[in-house]
mmCIF file of C-alpha atoms and ligand atoms in Angstrom:
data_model
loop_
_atom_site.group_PDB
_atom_site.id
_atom_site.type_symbol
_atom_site.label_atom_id
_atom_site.label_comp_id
_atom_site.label_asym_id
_atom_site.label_seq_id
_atom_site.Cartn_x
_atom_site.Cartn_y
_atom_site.Cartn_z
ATOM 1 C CA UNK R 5 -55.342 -46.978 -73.981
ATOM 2 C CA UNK R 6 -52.980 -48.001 -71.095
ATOM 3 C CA UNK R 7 -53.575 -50.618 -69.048
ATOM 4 C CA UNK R 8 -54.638 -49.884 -65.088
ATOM 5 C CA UNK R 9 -52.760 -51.916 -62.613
ATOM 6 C CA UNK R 10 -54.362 -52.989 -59.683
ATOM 7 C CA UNK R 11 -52.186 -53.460 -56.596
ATOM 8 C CA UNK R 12 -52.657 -57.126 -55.455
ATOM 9 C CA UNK R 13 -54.074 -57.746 -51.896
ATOM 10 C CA UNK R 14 -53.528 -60.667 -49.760
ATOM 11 C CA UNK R 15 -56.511 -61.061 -46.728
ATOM 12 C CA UNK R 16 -56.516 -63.438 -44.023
ATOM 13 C CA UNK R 17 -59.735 -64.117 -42.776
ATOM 14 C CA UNK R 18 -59.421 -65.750 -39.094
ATOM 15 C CA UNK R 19 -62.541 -66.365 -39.085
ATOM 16 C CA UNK R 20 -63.773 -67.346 -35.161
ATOM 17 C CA UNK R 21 -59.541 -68.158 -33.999
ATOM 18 C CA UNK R 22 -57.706 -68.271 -32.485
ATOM 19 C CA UNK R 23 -58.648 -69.479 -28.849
ATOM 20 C CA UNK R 24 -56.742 -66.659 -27.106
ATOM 21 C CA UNK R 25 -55.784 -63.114 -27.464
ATOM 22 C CA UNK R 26 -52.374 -64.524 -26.827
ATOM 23 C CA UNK R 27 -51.925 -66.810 -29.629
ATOM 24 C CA UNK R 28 -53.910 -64.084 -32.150
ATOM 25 C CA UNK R 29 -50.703 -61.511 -30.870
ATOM 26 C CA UNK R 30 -48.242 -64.035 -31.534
ATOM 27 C CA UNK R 31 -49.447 -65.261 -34.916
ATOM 28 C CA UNK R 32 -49.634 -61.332 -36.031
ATOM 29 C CA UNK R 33 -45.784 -60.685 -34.762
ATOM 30 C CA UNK R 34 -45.044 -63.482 -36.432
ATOM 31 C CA UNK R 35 -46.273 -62.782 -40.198
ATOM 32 C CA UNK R 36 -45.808 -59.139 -39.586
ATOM 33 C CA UNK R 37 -42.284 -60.177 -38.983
ATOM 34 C CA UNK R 38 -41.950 -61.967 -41.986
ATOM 35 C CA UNK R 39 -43.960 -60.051 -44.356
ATOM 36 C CA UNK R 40 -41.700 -56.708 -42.796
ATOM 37 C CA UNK R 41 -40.036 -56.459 -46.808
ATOM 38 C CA UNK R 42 -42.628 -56.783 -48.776
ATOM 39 C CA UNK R 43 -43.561 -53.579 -51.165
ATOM 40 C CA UNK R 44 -45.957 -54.045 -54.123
ATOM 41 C CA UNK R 45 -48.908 -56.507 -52.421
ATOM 42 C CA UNK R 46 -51.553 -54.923 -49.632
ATOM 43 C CA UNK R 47 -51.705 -56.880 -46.661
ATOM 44 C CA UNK R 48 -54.861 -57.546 -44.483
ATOM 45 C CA UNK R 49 -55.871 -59.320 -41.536
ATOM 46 C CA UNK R 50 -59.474 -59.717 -40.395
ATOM 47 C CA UNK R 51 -59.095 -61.573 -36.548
ATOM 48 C CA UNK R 52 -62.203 -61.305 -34.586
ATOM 49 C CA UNK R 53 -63.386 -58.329 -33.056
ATOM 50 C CA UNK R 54 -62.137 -58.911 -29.415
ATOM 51 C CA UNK R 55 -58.730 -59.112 -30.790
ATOM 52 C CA UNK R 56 -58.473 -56.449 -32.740
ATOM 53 C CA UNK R 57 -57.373 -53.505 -29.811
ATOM 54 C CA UNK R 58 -54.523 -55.652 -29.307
ATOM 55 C CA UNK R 59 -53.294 -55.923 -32.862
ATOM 56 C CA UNK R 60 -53.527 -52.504 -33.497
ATOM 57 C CA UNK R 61 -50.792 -52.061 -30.893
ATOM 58 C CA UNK R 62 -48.201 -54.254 -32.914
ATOM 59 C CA UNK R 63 -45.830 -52.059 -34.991
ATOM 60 C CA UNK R 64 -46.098 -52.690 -38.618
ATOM 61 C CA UNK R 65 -46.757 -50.599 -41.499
ATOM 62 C CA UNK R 66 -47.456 -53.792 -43.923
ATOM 63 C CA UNK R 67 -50.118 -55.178 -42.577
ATOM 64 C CA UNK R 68 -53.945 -53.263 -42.195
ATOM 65 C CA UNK R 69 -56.479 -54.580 -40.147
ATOM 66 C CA UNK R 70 -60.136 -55.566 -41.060
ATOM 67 C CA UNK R 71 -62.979 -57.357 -39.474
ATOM 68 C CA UNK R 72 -65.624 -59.939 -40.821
ATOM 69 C CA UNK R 73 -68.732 -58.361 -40.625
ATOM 70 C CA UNK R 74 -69.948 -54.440 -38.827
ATOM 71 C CA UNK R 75 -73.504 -53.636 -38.087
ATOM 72 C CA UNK R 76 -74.660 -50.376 -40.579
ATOM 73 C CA UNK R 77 -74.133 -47.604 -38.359
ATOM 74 C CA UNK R 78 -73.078 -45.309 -35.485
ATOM 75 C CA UNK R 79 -74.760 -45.737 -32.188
ATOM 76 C CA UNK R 80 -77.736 -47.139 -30.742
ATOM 77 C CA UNK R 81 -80.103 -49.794 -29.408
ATOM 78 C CA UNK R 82 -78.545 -52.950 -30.932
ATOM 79 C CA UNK R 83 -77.322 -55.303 -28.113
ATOM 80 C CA UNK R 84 -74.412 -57.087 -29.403
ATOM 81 C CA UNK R 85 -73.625 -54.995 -32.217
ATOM 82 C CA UNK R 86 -70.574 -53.410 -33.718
ATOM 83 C CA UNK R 87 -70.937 -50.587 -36.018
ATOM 84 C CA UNK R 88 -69.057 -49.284 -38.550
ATOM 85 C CA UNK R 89 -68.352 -46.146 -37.690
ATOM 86 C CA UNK R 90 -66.951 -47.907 -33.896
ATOM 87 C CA UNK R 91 -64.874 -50.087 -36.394
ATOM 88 C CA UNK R 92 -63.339 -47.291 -38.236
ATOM 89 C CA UNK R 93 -62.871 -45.315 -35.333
ATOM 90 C CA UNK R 94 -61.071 -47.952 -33.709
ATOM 91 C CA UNK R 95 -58.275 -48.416 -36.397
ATOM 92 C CA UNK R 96 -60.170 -50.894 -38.678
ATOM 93 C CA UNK R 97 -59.785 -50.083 -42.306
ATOM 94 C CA UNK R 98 -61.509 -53.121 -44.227
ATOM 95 C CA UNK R 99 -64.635 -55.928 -43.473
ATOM 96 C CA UNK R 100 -66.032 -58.412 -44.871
ATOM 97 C CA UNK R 101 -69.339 -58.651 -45.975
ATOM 98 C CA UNK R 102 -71.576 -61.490 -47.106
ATOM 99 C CA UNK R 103 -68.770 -64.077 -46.556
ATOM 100 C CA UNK R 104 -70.894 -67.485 -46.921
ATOM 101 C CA UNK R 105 -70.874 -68.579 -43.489
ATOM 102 C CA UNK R 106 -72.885 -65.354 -42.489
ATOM 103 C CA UNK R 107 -74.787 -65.771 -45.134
ATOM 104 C CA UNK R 108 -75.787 -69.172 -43.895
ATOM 105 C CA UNK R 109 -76.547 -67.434 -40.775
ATOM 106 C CA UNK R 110 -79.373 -66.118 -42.455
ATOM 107 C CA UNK R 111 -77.377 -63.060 -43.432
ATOM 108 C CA UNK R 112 -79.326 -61.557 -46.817
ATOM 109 C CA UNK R 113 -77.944 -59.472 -50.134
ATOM 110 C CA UNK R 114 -80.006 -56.639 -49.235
ATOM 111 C CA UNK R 115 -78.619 -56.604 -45.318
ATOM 112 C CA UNK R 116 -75.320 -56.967 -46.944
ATOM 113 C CA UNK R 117 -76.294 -53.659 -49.132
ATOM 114 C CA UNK R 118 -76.885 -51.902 -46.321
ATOM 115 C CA UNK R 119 -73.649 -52.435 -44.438
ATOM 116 C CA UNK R 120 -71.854 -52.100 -47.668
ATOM 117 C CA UNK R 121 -73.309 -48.445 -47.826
ATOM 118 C CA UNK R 122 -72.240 -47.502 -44.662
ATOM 119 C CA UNK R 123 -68.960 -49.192 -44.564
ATOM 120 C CA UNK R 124 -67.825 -47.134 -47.621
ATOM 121 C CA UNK R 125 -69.618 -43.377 -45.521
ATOM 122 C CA UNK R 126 -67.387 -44.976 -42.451
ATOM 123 C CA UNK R 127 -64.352 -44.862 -44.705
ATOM 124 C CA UNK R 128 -64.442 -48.865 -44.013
ATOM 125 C CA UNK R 129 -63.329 -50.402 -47.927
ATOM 126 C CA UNK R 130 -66.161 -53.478 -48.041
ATOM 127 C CA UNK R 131 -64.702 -57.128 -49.266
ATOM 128 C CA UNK R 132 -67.921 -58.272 -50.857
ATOM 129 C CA UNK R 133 -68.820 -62.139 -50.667
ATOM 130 C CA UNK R 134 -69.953 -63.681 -53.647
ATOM 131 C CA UNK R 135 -70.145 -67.428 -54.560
ATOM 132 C CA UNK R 136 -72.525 -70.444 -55.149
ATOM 133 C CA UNK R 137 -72.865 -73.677 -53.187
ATOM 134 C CA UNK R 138 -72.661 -75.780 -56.271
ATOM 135 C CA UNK R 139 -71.767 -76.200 -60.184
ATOM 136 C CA UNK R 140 -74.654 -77.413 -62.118
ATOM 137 C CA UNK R 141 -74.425 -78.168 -65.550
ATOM 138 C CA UNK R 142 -76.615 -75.863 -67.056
ATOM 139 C CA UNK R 143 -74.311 -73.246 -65.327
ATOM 140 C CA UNK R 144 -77.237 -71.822 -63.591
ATOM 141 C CA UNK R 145 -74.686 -70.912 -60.957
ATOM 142 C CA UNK R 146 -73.915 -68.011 -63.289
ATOM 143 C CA UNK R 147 -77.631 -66.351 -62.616
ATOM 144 C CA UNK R 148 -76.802 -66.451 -58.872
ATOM 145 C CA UNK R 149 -73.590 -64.514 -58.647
ATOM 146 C CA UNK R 150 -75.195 -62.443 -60.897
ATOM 147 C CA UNK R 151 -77.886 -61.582 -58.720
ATOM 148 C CA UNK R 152 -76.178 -61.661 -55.778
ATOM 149 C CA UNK R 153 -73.598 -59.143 -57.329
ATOM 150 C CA UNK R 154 -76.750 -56.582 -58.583
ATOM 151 C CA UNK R 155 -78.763 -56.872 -55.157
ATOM 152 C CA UNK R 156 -75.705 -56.648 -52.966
ATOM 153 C CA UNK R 157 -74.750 -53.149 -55.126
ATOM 154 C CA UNK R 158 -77.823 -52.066 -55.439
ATOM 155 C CA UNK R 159 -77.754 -48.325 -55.482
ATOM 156 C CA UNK R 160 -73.914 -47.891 -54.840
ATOM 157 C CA UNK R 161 -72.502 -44.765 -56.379
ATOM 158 C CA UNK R 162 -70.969 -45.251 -59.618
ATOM 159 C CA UNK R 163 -68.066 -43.246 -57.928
ATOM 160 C CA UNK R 164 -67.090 -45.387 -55.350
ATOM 161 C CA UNK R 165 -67.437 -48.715 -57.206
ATOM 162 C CA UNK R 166 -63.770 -48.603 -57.280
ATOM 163 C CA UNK R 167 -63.275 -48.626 -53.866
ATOM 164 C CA UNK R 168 -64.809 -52.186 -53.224
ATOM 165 C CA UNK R 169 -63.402 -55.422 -53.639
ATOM 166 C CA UNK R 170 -65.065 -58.818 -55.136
ATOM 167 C CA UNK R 171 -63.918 -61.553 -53.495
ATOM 168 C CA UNK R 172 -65.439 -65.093 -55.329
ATOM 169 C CA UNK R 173 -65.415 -67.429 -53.155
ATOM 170 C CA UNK R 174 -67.313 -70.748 -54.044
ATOM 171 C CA UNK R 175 -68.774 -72.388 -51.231
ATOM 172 C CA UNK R 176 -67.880 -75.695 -52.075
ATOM 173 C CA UNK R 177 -64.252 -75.155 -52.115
ATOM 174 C CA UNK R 178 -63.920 -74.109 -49.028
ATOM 175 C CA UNK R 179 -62.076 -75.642 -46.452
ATOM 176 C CA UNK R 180 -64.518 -76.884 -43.500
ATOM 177 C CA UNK R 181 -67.111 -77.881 -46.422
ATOM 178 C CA UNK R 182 -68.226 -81.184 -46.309
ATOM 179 C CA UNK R 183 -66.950 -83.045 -49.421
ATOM 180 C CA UNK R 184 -64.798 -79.957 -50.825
ATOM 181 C CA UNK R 185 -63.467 -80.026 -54.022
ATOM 182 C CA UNK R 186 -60.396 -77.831 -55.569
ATOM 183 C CA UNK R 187 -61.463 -75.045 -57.856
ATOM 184 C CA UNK R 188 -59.192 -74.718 -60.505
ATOM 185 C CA UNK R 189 -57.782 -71.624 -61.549
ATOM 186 C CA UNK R 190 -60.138 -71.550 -64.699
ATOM 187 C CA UNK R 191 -63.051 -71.810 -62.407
ATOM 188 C CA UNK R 192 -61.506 -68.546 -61.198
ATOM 189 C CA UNK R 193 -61.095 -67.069 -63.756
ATOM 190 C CA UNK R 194 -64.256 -67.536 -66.025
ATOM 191 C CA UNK R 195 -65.946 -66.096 -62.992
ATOM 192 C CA UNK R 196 -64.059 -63.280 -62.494
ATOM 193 C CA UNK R 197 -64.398 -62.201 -66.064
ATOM 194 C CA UNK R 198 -68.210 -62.887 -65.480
ATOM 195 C CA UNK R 199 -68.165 -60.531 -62.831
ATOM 196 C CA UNK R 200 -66.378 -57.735 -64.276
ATOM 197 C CA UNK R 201 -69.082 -58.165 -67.371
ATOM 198 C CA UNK R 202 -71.621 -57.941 -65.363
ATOM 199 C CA UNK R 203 -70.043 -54.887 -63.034
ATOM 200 C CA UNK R 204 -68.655 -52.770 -66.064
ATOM 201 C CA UNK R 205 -72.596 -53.138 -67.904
ATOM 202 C CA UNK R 206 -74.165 -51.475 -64.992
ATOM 203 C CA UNK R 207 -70.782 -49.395 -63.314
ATOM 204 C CA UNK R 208 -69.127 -48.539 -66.225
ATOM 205 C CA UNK R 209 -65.411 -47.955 -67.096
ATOM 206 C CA UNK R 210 -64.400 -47.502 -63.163
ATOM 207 C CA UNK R 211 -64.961 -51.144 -62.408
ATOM 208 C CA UNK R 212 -61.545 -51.372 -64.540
ATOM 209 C CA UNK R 213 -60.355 -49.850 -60.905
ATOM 210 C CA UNK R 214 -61.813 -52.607 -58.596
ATOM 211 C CA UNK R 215 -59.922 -55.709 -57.701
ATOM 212 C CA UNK R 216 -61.679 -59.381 -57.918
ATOM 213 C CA UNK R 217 -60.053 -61.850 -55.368
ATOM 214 C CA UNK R 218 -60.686 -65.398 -55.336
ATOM 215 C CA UNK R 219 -60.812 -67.303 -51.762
ATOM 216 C CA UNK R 220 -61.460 -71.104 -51.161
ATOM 217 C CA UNK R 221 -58.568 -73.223 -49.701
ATOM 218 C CA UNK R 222 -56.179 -71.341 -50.982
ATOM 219 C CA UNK R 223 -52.455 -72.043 -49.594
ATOM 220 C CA UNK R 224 -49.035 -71.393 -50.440
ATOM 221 C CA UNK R 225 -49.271 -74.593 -52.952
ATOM 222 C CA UNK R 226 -51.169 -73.256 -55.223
ATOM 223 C CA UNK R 227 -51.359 -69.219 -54.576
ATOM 224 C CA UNK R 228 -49.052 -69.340 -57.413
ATOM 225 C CA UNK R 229 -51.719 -70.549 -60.196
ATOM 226 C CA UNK R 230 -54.579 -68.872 -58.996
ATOM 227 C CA UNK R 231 -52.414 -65.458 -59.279
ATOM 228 C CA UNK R 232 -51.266 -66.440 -62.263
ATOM 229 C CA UNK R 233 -53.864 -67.813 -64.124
ATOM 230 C CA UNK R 234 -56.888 -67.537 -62.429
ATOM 231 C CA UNK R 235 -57.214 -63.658 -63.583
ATOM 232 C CA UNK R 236 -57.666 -62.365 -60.060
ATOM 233 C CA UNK R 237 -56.184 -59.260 -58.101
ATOM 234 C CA UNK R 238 -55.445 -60.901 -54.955
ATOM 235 C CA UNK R 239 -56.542 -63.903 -52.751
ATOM 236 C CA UNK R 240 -58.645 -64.661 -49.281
ATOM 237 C CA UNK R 241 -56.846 -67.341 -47.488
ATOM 238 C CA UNK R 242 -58.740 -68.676 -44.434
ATOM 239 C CA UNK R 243 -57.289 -71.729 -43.017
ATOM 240 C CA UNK R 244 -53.903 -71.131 -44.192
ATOM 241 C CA UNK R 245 -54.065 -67.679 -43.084
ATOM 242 C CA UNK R 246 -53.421 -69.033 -39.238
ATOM 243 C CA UNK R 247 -50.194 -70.600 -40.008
ATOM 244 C CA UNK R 248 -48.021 -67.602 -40.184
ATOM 245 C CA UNK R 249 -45.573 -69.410 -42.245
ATOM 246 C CA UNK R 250 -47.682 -70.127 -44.748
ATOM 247 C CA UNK R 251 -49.618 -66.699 -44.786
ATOM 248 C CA UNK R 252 -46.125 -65.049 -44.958
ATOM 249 C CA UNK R 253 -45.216 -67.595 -47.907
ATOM 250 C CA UNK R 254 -48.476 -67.030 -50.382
ATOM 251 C CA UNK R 255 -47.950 -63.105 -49.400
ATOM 252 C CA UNK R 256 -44.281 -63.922 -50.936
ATOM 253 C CA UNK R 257 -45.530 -65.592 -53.988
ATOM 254 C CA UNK R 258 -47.913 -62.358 -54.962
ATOM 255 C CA UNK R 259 -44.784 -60.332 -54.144
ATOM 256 C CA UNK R 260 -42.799 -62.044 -56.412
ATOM 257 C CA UNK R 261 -45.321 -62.486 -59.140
ATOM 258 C CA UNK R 262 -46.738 -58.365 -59.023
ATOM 259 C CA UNK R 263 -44.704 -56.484 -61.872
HETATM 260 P P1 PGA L 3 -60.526 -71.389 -46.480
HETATM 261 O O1 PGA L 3 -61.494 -70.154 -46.157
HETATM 262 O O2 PGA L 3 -59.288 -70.795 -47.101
HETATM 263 O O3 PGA L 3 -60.270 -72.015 -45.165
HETATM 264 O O4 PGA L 3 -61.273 -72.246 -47.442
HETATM 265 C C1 PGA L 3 -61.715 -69.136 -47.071
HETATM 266 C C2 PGA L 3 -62.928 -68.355 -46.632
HETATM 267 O O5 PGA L 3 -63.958 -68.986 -46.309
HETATM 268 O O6 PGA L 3 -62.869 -67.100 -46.558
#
């Protein structure tokens, strides 16, 4: 049986920055200047909605543009909403869903099942949030990616499994949490073999398709080891994905490091 390679995927989640429509067209020129060779690695970018018009207008054919959360949907009654269907429409091709901060917003697996089925009828390819707050020692951390995993896919066809991403990000290494610690590219890794356990038992053979990213202060120090030995297909950079420099530099590293 041959082995399926996945291409790697680099996303920069902007999260609420920067300040100014300005500085968000700048920092895009930039890395989509200095990203302008690269060949075997996807590149994303997920600014804030406002900005995203703007971005679309910069020439590049390396970089695709997501957002960090859509409301399920077309049209309608929902002050302050933006739908998928607006997002696709508009030139966005990924989102994220369930990233932890939403989540603390009181943001639930089964709203995040929703948007995940109509992000995928949009044409929208969903970057699914998964990840605990803490490590306990009787690992019961395991349970609750598990769970968030089966309530989040609840009742996604087995043929478009494929088309969604994992992205494990544990809460507490990420960068604005209070009292971070690294994750090691073993934490990675045990959980993203956890997760494709888990997602091949209930999805079958296609989840051999989907890529698992890992995301949690990742930066152009050590993109290198978590590619290499943390057994994922990619990584979610947020604080380091606003310094073009170092964006551009951990987009080099998977470049270098994809066969
Ligand atoms: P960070 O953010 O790289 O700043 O930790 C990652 C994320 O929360 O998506």
């Amino acid at each position: 049986m041959h082995m399926i390679q996945r291409k790697k995927i680099i996303i920069g989640n902007w999260k609420m920055n920067p300040e100014t429509a300005e500085e968000a067209e700048k920092l895009f020129s930039t890395v989509a200047k200095n990203v302008s060779r690269t060949k075997k690695t996807d590149i994303v970018i997920c600014p804030p909605f406002i900005y995203l018009q703007a971005l679309l207008k910069i020439r590049t054919s390396k970089i695709k543009l997501g957002v960090q959360d859509a409301f399920p949907g077309s049209v309608g009654a929902y002050t302050g909403e933006v739908s998928t269907d607006m997002l696709y429409n508009m030139g966005a091709r990924y989102v994220i869903l369930g990233h932890s901060e939403r989540r603390a917003l009181g943001e639930s697996n089964s709203d995040i099942n929703k948007k995940i089925k109509f992000s995928l009828v949009a044409g929208l390819v969903p970057i699914v949030c998964v990840g605990e707050s803490a490590r306990d020692l009787s690992h019961s951390y395991f349970n609750l990616v598990k769970s968030q995993l089966e309530e989040c896919l609840k009742g996604i066809p087995k043929n478009s499994i494929s088309k969604i991403i994992i992205a494990y990000e544990p809460i507490w290494a990420i960068s604005t949490t209070l009292d971070r610690k690294d994750a090691t590219p073993e934490d990675a890794k045990e959980m993203t073999i956890f997760i494709r356990k888990i997602l091949s038992d209930k999805f079958g053979s296609e989840v051999s398709r989907m890529r698992v990213i890992y995301g949690g202060s990742v930066n152009e120090k050590d993109a290198a080891l978590f590619l290499e030995h943390g057994g994922v297909d990619g990584l979610l950079p947020g604080r380091a994905s606003l310094d073009a420099t170092k964006f551009a530099k951990i987009i080099d590293i998977c470049e270098a490091l994809s066969k």
